[in-house]
Tab-separated table of C-alpha atoms in Angstrom:
chain	number	residue	atom	x	y	z
A	1	MET	CA	-3.702	-11.119	-14.143
A	2	GLN	CA	-0.166	-11.450	-15.093
A	3	TYR	CA	0.908	-7.918	-14.208
A	4	PHE	CA	-0.764	-6.320	-11.388
A	5	PRO	CA	-0.906	-2.314	-11.845
A	6	LEU	CA	0.699	-0.058	-9.182
A	7	PHE	CA	1.331	3.325	-8.857
A	8	ILE	CA	4.698	3.858	-7.030
A	9	ASP	CA	5.573	6.973	-4.726
A	10	THR	CA	8.640	8.009	-6.512
A	11	CYS	CA	10.074	10.120	-3.682
A	12	ASP	CA	13.432	9.037	-2.593
A	13	LEU	CA	12.955	5.915	-5.155
A	14	ASN	CA	16.515	4.592	-6.476
A	15	VAL	CA	16.620	3.896	-9.899
A	16	LEU	CA	19.686	2.525	-11.987
A	17	ILE	CA	19.647	2.646	-15.717
A	18	ILE	CA	22.273	0.564	-17.184
A	19	GLY	CA	23.121	1.786	-20.960
A	20	ALA	CA	22.925	5.236	-22.063
A	21	GLY	CA	21.970	4.915	-25.845
A	22	GLU	CA	18.823	5.934	-27.637
A	23	VAL	CA	16.726	3.523	-25.936
A	24	ALA	CA	17.911	4.161	-22.547
A	25	SER	CA	17.338	8.180	-23.053
A	26	ARG	CA	13.727	7.319	-23.670
A	27	LYS	CA	13.446	5.749	-20.438
A	28	ILE	CA	15.029	8.413	-18.527
A	29	GLU	CA	12.995	11.046	-20.293
A	30	LEU	CA	9.822	9.398	-18.694
A	31	LEU	CA	11.559	8.669	-15.294
A	32	GLN	CA	13.097	12.425	-14.911
A	33	ARG	CA	9.566	13.885	-14.863
A	34	SER	CA	9.234	11.910	-11.190
A	35	GLN	CA	11.066	12.673	-8.058
A	36	ALA	CA	13.129	9.337	-8.340
A	37	ASN	CA	16.796	9.618	-7.967
A	38	ILE	CA	18.396	8.408	-11.278
A	39	HIS	CA	21.872	6.837	-11.887
A	40	VAL	CA	23.185	5.910	-15.038
A	41	ILE	CA	26.598	3.377	-15.608
A	42	ALA	CA	27.432	2.955	-19.202
A	43	LEU	CA	30.502	2.768	-21.214
A	44	GLU	CA	29.104	5.027	-23.971
A	45	VAL	CA	27.062	8.099	-23.293
A	46	CYS	CA	24.643	9.504	-26.099
A	47	GLU	CA	24.259	13.005	-26.310
A	48	ALA	CA	20.417	13.116	-25.241
A	49	VAL	CA	21.518	11.497	-21.739
A	50	ARG	CA	24.338	14.235	-21.342
A	51	VAL	CA	21.449	16.810	-21.703
A	52	PHE	CA	19.758	15.258	-18.672
A	53	GLU	CA	22.990	15.201	-16.752
A	54	ALA	CA	23.615	18.820	-17.550
A	55	GLN	CA	20.063	19.508	-16.489
A	56	ALA	CA	20.797	17.648	-13.179
A	57	LYS	CA	18.191	15.111	-13.858
A	58	VAL	CA	20.623	12.105	-13.717
A	59	SER	CA	24.254	11.181	-12.404
A	60	ILE	CA	26.260	9.248	-14.703
A	61	GLU	CA	29.312	6.776	-14.294
A	62	GLN	CA	31.069	6.186	-17.541
A	63	ARG	CA	32.285	2.610	-17.052
A	64	ALA	CA	31.621	-0.998	-17.249
A	65	ILE	CA	28.897	-2.452	-15.289
A	66	THR	CA	29.802	-5.246	-12.748
A	67	ASP	CA	27.723	-7.648	-10.856
A	68	LYS	CA	28.638	-5.839	-7.494
A	69	ASP	CA	26.786	-2.689	-9.066
A	70	ILE	CA	23.364	-4.849	-9.028
A	71	GLN	CA	22.404	-3.996	-5.190
A	72	GLY	CA	20.992	-1.280	-3.148
A	73	TRP	CA	18.283	-0.105	-5.857
A	74	ASP	CA	14.790	0.038	-6.010
A	75	LEU	CA	14.060	-0.436	-9.678
A	76	ILE	CA	16.791	-1.245	-12.406
A	77	TYR	CA	16.273	-0.582	-16.214
A	78	ILE	CA	18.821	-2.765	-18.315
A	79	ALA	CA	19.379	-1.309	-22.001
A	80	THR	CA	22.365	-2.414	-23.404
A	81	ALA	CA	22.971	-4.023	-26.777
A	82	ASP	CA	24.356	-6.952	-25.045
A	83	GLU	CA	21.854	-9.644	-24.690
A	84	ALA	CA	23.903	-11.829	-22.607
A	85	LEU	CA	24.797	-9.201	-20.437
A	86	ASN	CA	21.276	-7.932	-20.100
A	87	VAL	CA	20.286	-11.847	-18.981
A	88	ARG	CA	23.146	-11.856	-16.560
A	89	LEU	CA	22.391	-8.583	-14.965
A	90	ALA	CA	18.660	-9.299	-14.793
A	91	ASN	CA	19.022	-12.706	-13.088
A	92	ARG	CA	21.401	-11.090	-10.395
A	93	ALA	CA	19.003	-8.468	-9.851
A	94	LYS	CA	16.013	-10.933	-9.189
A	95	ALA	CA	18.356	-12.722	-6.875
A	96	ASN	CA	18.747	-9.586	-4.964
A	97	ASN	CA	14.813	-8.963	-4.758
A	98	ILE	CA	15.293	-5.959	-7.106
A	99	PHE	CA	12.667	-5.003	-9.699
A	100	VAL	CA	14.230	-5.151	-13.049
A	101	ASN	CA	13.084	-4.241	-16.624
A	102	VAL	CA	14.962	-5.502	-19.692
A	103	VAL	CA	13.918	-3.412	-22.209
A	104	ASP	CA	12.174	-5.145	-25.269
A	105	SER	CA	12.571	-8.417	-23.261
A	106	PRO	CA	9.671	-9.040	-21.158
A	107	GLU	CA	10.630	-12.434	-20.654
A	108	TYR	CA	13.368	-11.168	-18.365
A	109	CYS	CA	11.450	-8.537	-16.533
A	110	ARG	CA	9.794	-8.344	-13.156
A	111	PHE	CA	7.920	-5.186	-14.381
A	112	ILE	CA	6.991	-3.548	-17.235
A	113	THR	CA	6.574	0.249	-18.052
A	114	PRO	CA	2.939	0.661	-19.338
A	115	SER	CA	1.967	3.354	-21.920
A	116	ILE	CA	1.226	6.615	-20.095
A	117	ILE	CA	-1.154	9.405	-20.350
A	118	ASP	CA	-0.023	12.332	-18.146
A	119	ARG	CA	-2.331	15.001	-16.807
A	120	ASN	CA	-0.248	15.676	-13.681
A	121	LYS	CA	-2.101	14.446	-10.891
A	122	LEU	CA	-4.570	12.299	-13.321
A	123	GLN	CA	-2.467	9.328	-14.805
A	124	VAL	CA	-3.813	6.808	-16.993
A	125	ALA	CA	-1.561	3.870	-17.681
A	126	ILE	CA	-2.261	1.040	-20.530
A	127	SER	CA	-0.540	-2.193	-20.793
A	128	THR	CA	-0.982	-5.212	-22.930
A	129	ALA	CA	1.523	-7.250	-20.840
A	130	GLY	CA	3.918	-6.838	-23.617
A	131	ALA	CA	1.743	-8.823	-26.269
A	132	ALA	CA	0.799	-5.809	-28.318
A	133	PRO	CA	2.603	-2.453	-27.615
A	134	VAL	CA	1.599	-0.916	-30.938
A	135	PHE	CA	-2.145	-1.228	-30.106
A	136	ALA	CA	-1.350	0.210	-26.605
A	137	ARG	CA	0.094	3.135	-28.288
A	138	GLU	CA	-3.044	3.241	-30.335
A	139	LEU	CA	-5.277	3.312	-27.524
A	140	ARG	CA	-3.071	5.818	-25.693
A	141	GLY	CA	-3.684	8.371	-28.881
A	142	ARG	CA	-7.298	7.974	-28.753
A	143	LEU	CA	-7.522	8.607	-24.789
A	144	GLU	CA	-5.077	11.597	-25.454
A	145	SER	CA	-7.506	13.200	-27.723
A	146	TRP	CA	-10.301	12.619	-25.212
A	147	LEU	CA	-8.815	13.901	-22.067
A	148	PRO	CA	-8.349	17.736	-22.451
A	149	GLN	CA	-4.962	19.344	-20.976
A	150	SER	CA	-7.475	21.531	-18.506
A	151	LEU	CA	-7.484	18.231	-16.358
A	152	SER	CA	-4.167	19.143	-14.943
A	153	PRO	CA	-5.058	22.244	-13.219
A	154	LEU	CA	-8.466	20.833	-12.736
A	155	PHE	CA	-7.051	18.198	-10.412
A	156	ASP	CA	-4.582	20.878	-8.876
A	157	PHE	CA	-7.507	22.557	-7.728
A	158	VAL	CA	-9.230	19.776	-6.378
A	159	ALA	CA	-6.273	18.356	-4.338
A	160	GLU	CA	-6.256	21.870	-2.899
A	161	LYS	CA	-9.789	21.593	-1.870
A	162	ARG	CA	-9.565	18.052	-0.470
A	163	VAL	CA	-8.895	19.152	3.440
A	164	GLU	CA	-11.568	21.583	3.240
A	165	VAL	CA	-14.171	19.409	1.997
A	166	GLN	CA	-13.022	16.843	4.707
A	167	GLU	CA	-13.490	19.333	7.416
A	168	LYS	CA	-16.867	20.695	6.654
A	169	LEU	CA	-18.053	17.311	5.355
A	170	SER	CA	-17.487	14.250	7.860
A	171	SER	CA	-19.261	11.428	6.358
A	172	PHE	CA	-17.643	9.852	3.587
A	173	LYS	CA	-20.948	9.295	1.524
A	174	ASP	CA	-21.566	13.193	1.759
A	175	ARG	CA	-18.064	13.743	0.591
A	176	ARG	CA	-18.681	11.429	-2.306
A	177	LEU	CA	-22.005	12.941	-3.247
A	178	PHE	CA	-20.305	16.525	-2.976
A	179	TRP	CA	-17.457	15.599	-5.684
A	180	GLU	CA	-20.115	13.905	-7.915
A	181	ARG	CA	-22.070	17.170	-7.853
A	182	PHE	CA	-18.972	19.197	-8.549
A	183	PHE	CA	-18.037	17.368	-11.462
A	184	ALA	CA	-21.570	17.479	-12.655
A	185	LEU	CA	-21.678	21.148	-12.279
A	186	ASN	CA	-18.036	21.690	-13.522
A	187	GLY	CA	-17.258	18.905	-16.043
A	188	ASP	CA	-13.767	18.340	-16.960
A	189	LYS	CA	-13.017	22.379	-17.548
A	190	PHE	CA	-10.874	24.529	-15.157
A	191	ASP	CA	-12.056	28.162	-15.965
A	192	SER	CA	-13.162	31.181	-13.919
A	193	GLN	CA	-16.147	29.520	-13.087
A	194	THR	CA	-14.655	26.465	-11.248
A	195	GLN	CA	-14.698	28.033	-8.091
A	196	ALA	CA	-18.411	28.968	-8.160
A	197	CYS	CA	-19.221	25.394	-9.381
A	198	PHE	CA	-17.247	24.354	-6.237
A	199	GLU	CA	-19.163	26.614	-4.041
A	200	GLN	CA	-22.659	25.459	-5.265
A	201	ALA	CA	-21.705	21.912	-4.927
A	202	TYR	CA	-22.062	22.480	-1.290
A	203	GLY	CA	-25.855	23.353	-2.062
A	204	SER	CA	-27.550	20.119	-2.013
A	205	LEU	CA	-26.205	16.647	-0.854
A	206	ALA	CA	-29.468	15.088	-0.908
A	207	VAL	CA	-29.822	12.101	-3.500
A	208	GLU	CA	-32.579	9.946	-4.813
A	209	GLY	CA	-32.412	6.169	-4.172
A	210	GLU	CA	-31.691	3.905	-7.217
A	211	ILE	CA	-32.362	0.356	-7.631
A	212	LEU	CA	-30.759	-1.738	-10.617
A	213	LEU	CA	-31.675	-5.174	-11.332
A	214	ILE	CA	-29.480	-7.927	-12.944
A	215	ASP	CA	-30.498	-11.625	-13.576
A	216	ASP	CA	-27.839	-14.289	-13.049
A	217	GLU	CA	-28.940	-15.657	-16.707
A	218	THR	CA	-27.382	-12.264	-17.983
A	219	GLN	CA	-24.215	-12.341	-19.950
A	220	ILE	CA	-22.266	-9.288	-18.369
A	221	ASP	CA	-20.037	-8.202	-21.257
A	222	LEU	CA	-23.073	-7.780	-23.017
A	223	LEU	CA	-24.727	-5.073	-21.105
A	224	PRO	CA	-25.346	-1.689	-22.661
A	225	ILE	CA	-22.666	0.743	-22.498
A	226	ILE	CA	-25.177	3.236	-20.723
A	227	ALA	CA	-25.149	0.772	-17.539
A	228	LEU	CA	-21.414	1.495	-16.829
A	229	PRO	CA	-21.873	4.510	-15.118
A	230	LEU	CA	-25.085	3.290	-13.414
A	231	LEU	CA	-23.139	0.723	-11.944
A	232	GLN	CA	-20.347	3.154	-10.866
A	233	LYS	CA	-22.778	4.976	-8.692
A	234	ILE	CA	-23.958	1.958	-6.578
A	235	ASP	CA	-23.509	2.263	-2.652
A	236	THR	CA	-24.450	-1.614	-2.014
A	237	VAL	CA	-24.942	-5.085	-4.156
A	238	TYR	CA	-27.500	-7.353	-2.730
A	239	ALA	CA	-26.977	-10.751	-3.954
A	240	GLN	CA	-29.131	-14.103	-4.053
A	241	CYS	CA	-26.430	-15.832	-5.763
A	242	PRO	CA	-22.633	-15.701	-6.231
A	243	LEU	CA	-21.345	-12.574	-7.917
A	244	PRO	CA	-19.659	-13.165	-11.222
A	245	THR	CA	-16.297	-11.383	-11.237
A	246	SER	CA	-17.136	-9.656	-14.574
A	247	LEU	CA	-19.863	-7.754	-12.785
A	248	MET	CA	-17.791	-6.670	-9.776
A	249	GLU	CA	-15.142	-5.198	-11.991
A	250	LEU	CA	-17.908	-2.691	-13.035
A	251	VAL	CA	-18.792	-1.701	-9.449
A	252	ARG	CA	-17.047	0.718	-7.466
A	253	ARG	CA	-14.489	-1.125	-5.317
A	254	ASP	CA	-15.644	0.366	-2.207
A	255	ALA	CA	-19.512	-0.608	-2.426
A	256	GLU	CA	-20.696	-2.765	0.137
A	257	ARG	CA	-21.898	-6.240	-0.481
A	258	ALA	CA	-24.747	-7.854	1.191
A	259	ASN	CA	-27.238	-10.637	0.932
A	260	LEU	CA	-30.637	-10.185	-0.509
A	261	LEU	CA	-32.903	-8.381	1.698
A	262	PRO	CA	-36.621	-8.729	2.175
A	263	PHE	CA	-38.709	-6.465	-0.528
A	264	SER	CA	-39.738	-4.344	2.531
A	265	GLN	CA	-36.153	-3.416	3.653
A	266	LEU	CA	-35.074	-2.862	0.322
A	267	GLU	CA	-37.708	-0.236	-0.065
A	268	GLN	CA	-36.767	1.596	3.075
A	269	HIS	CA	-33.146	1.785	1.822
A	270	TYR	CA	-34.110	2.962	-1.493
A	271	GLU	CA	-36.366	5.701	0.504
A	272	GLN	CA	-33.250	6.670	2.546
A	273	GLY	CA	-31.339	7.566	-0.645
A	274	GLU	CA	-29.450	4.308	-1.037
A	275	ARG	CA	-28.356	3.220	-4.783
A	276	CYS	CA	-28.378	-0.502	-4.872
A	277	LEU	CA	-27.885	-3.307	-7.361
A	278	ILE	CA	-29.602	-6.330	-6.920
A	279	TYR	CA	-28.225	-9.597	-8.437
A	280	ALA	CA	-30.662	-12.358	-8.524
A	281	SER	CA	-32.291	-15.139	-10.239
A	282	LYS	CA	-34.545	-14.362	-12.890
A	283	SER	CA	-37.847	-15.283	-11.306
A	284	VAL	CA	-36.816	-13.014	-8.347
A	285	VAL	CA	-35.916	-10.196	-10.661
A	286	VAL	CA	-39.162	-10.391	-12.470
A	287	LYS	CA	-40.760	-10.188	-9.078
A	288	LEU	CA	-38.661	-7.217	-7.934
A	289	GLN	CA	-39.247	-5.520	-10.974
A	290	ALA	CA	-43.108	-5.831	-10.365
A	291	HIS	CA	-42.803	-4.544	-6.789
A	292	PHE	CA	-40.400	-1.668	-7.744
A	293	PRO	CA	-41.736	-0.452	-11.271
A	294	PHE	CA	-39.270	2.419	-11.075
A	295	ALA	CA	-36.173	-0.101	-10.861
A	296	LYS	CA	-33.884	-0.466	-13.943
A	297	TYR	CA	-33.467	-3.667	-15.481
A	298	LEU	CA	-29.986	-4.103	-16.997
A	299	ARG	CA	-30.152	-6.526	-19.769
A	300	PRO	CA	-28.357	-6.835	-23.140
A	301	GLY	CA	-29.944	-4.272	-25.778
A	302	ALA	CA	-31.943	-2.879	-22.919
A	303	ILE	CA	-31.994	-0.620	-19.659
């Protein structure tokens, strides 16, 4: 993984934009939605950037950039037409341990800006590590059509209710089950019934146990799509052998990991409502399937 995705709190983040042409204006248009402090240094300033200045979204110094300017910033975007200048300033920023992005030149960047889907509190970032930005934009278009605009007010509602849920439900597991039940009842809409769905979600937090089985001969990337939401609900992964990274990418990151337990103990955990995944050799999985006929054996082409 060359680029590690992060979501940065932009409150009091100091960002310098070097250049104020059309390319720079596109970066400013995105950044001005955040809480960052945006400062621009450029010899020439296009009308679009002047509009942001008039709206008090950015501050501008219309002058030549110098090496001395490359200090004291959290992020720097370089968007000038002078490649030699871009490279020199990027190297200066790196020497000063400042994260820098040279627009359209990933080889000089410490970070890249992904393609973003913005639903207020719900953010989706897509990157191809600079290899295929056209595909990233195409994928963004697909997801934009799939994620309704109602998600913005819905997640505002959820954010307002989080403290209430934490006060009423002290257990992390109960809170997770509550939100699972809420979203199952409400879906991705926000309307007059959302409050009722929220109140109804307190009704019953009991959950039936689940046992999923995967053998160590299964090629993880060939698992059926329907297996993915099942794996995301797993509480514990019990393993007889080393877990492949490709499998752990499909499981909740906060799911517990443990060594395989005796069948009798697994049965107790199931009866207590635990949702578990068992990863073991094929011979052991076959025995588990015989012992737990209700278990789901995840394999390519079957579930």
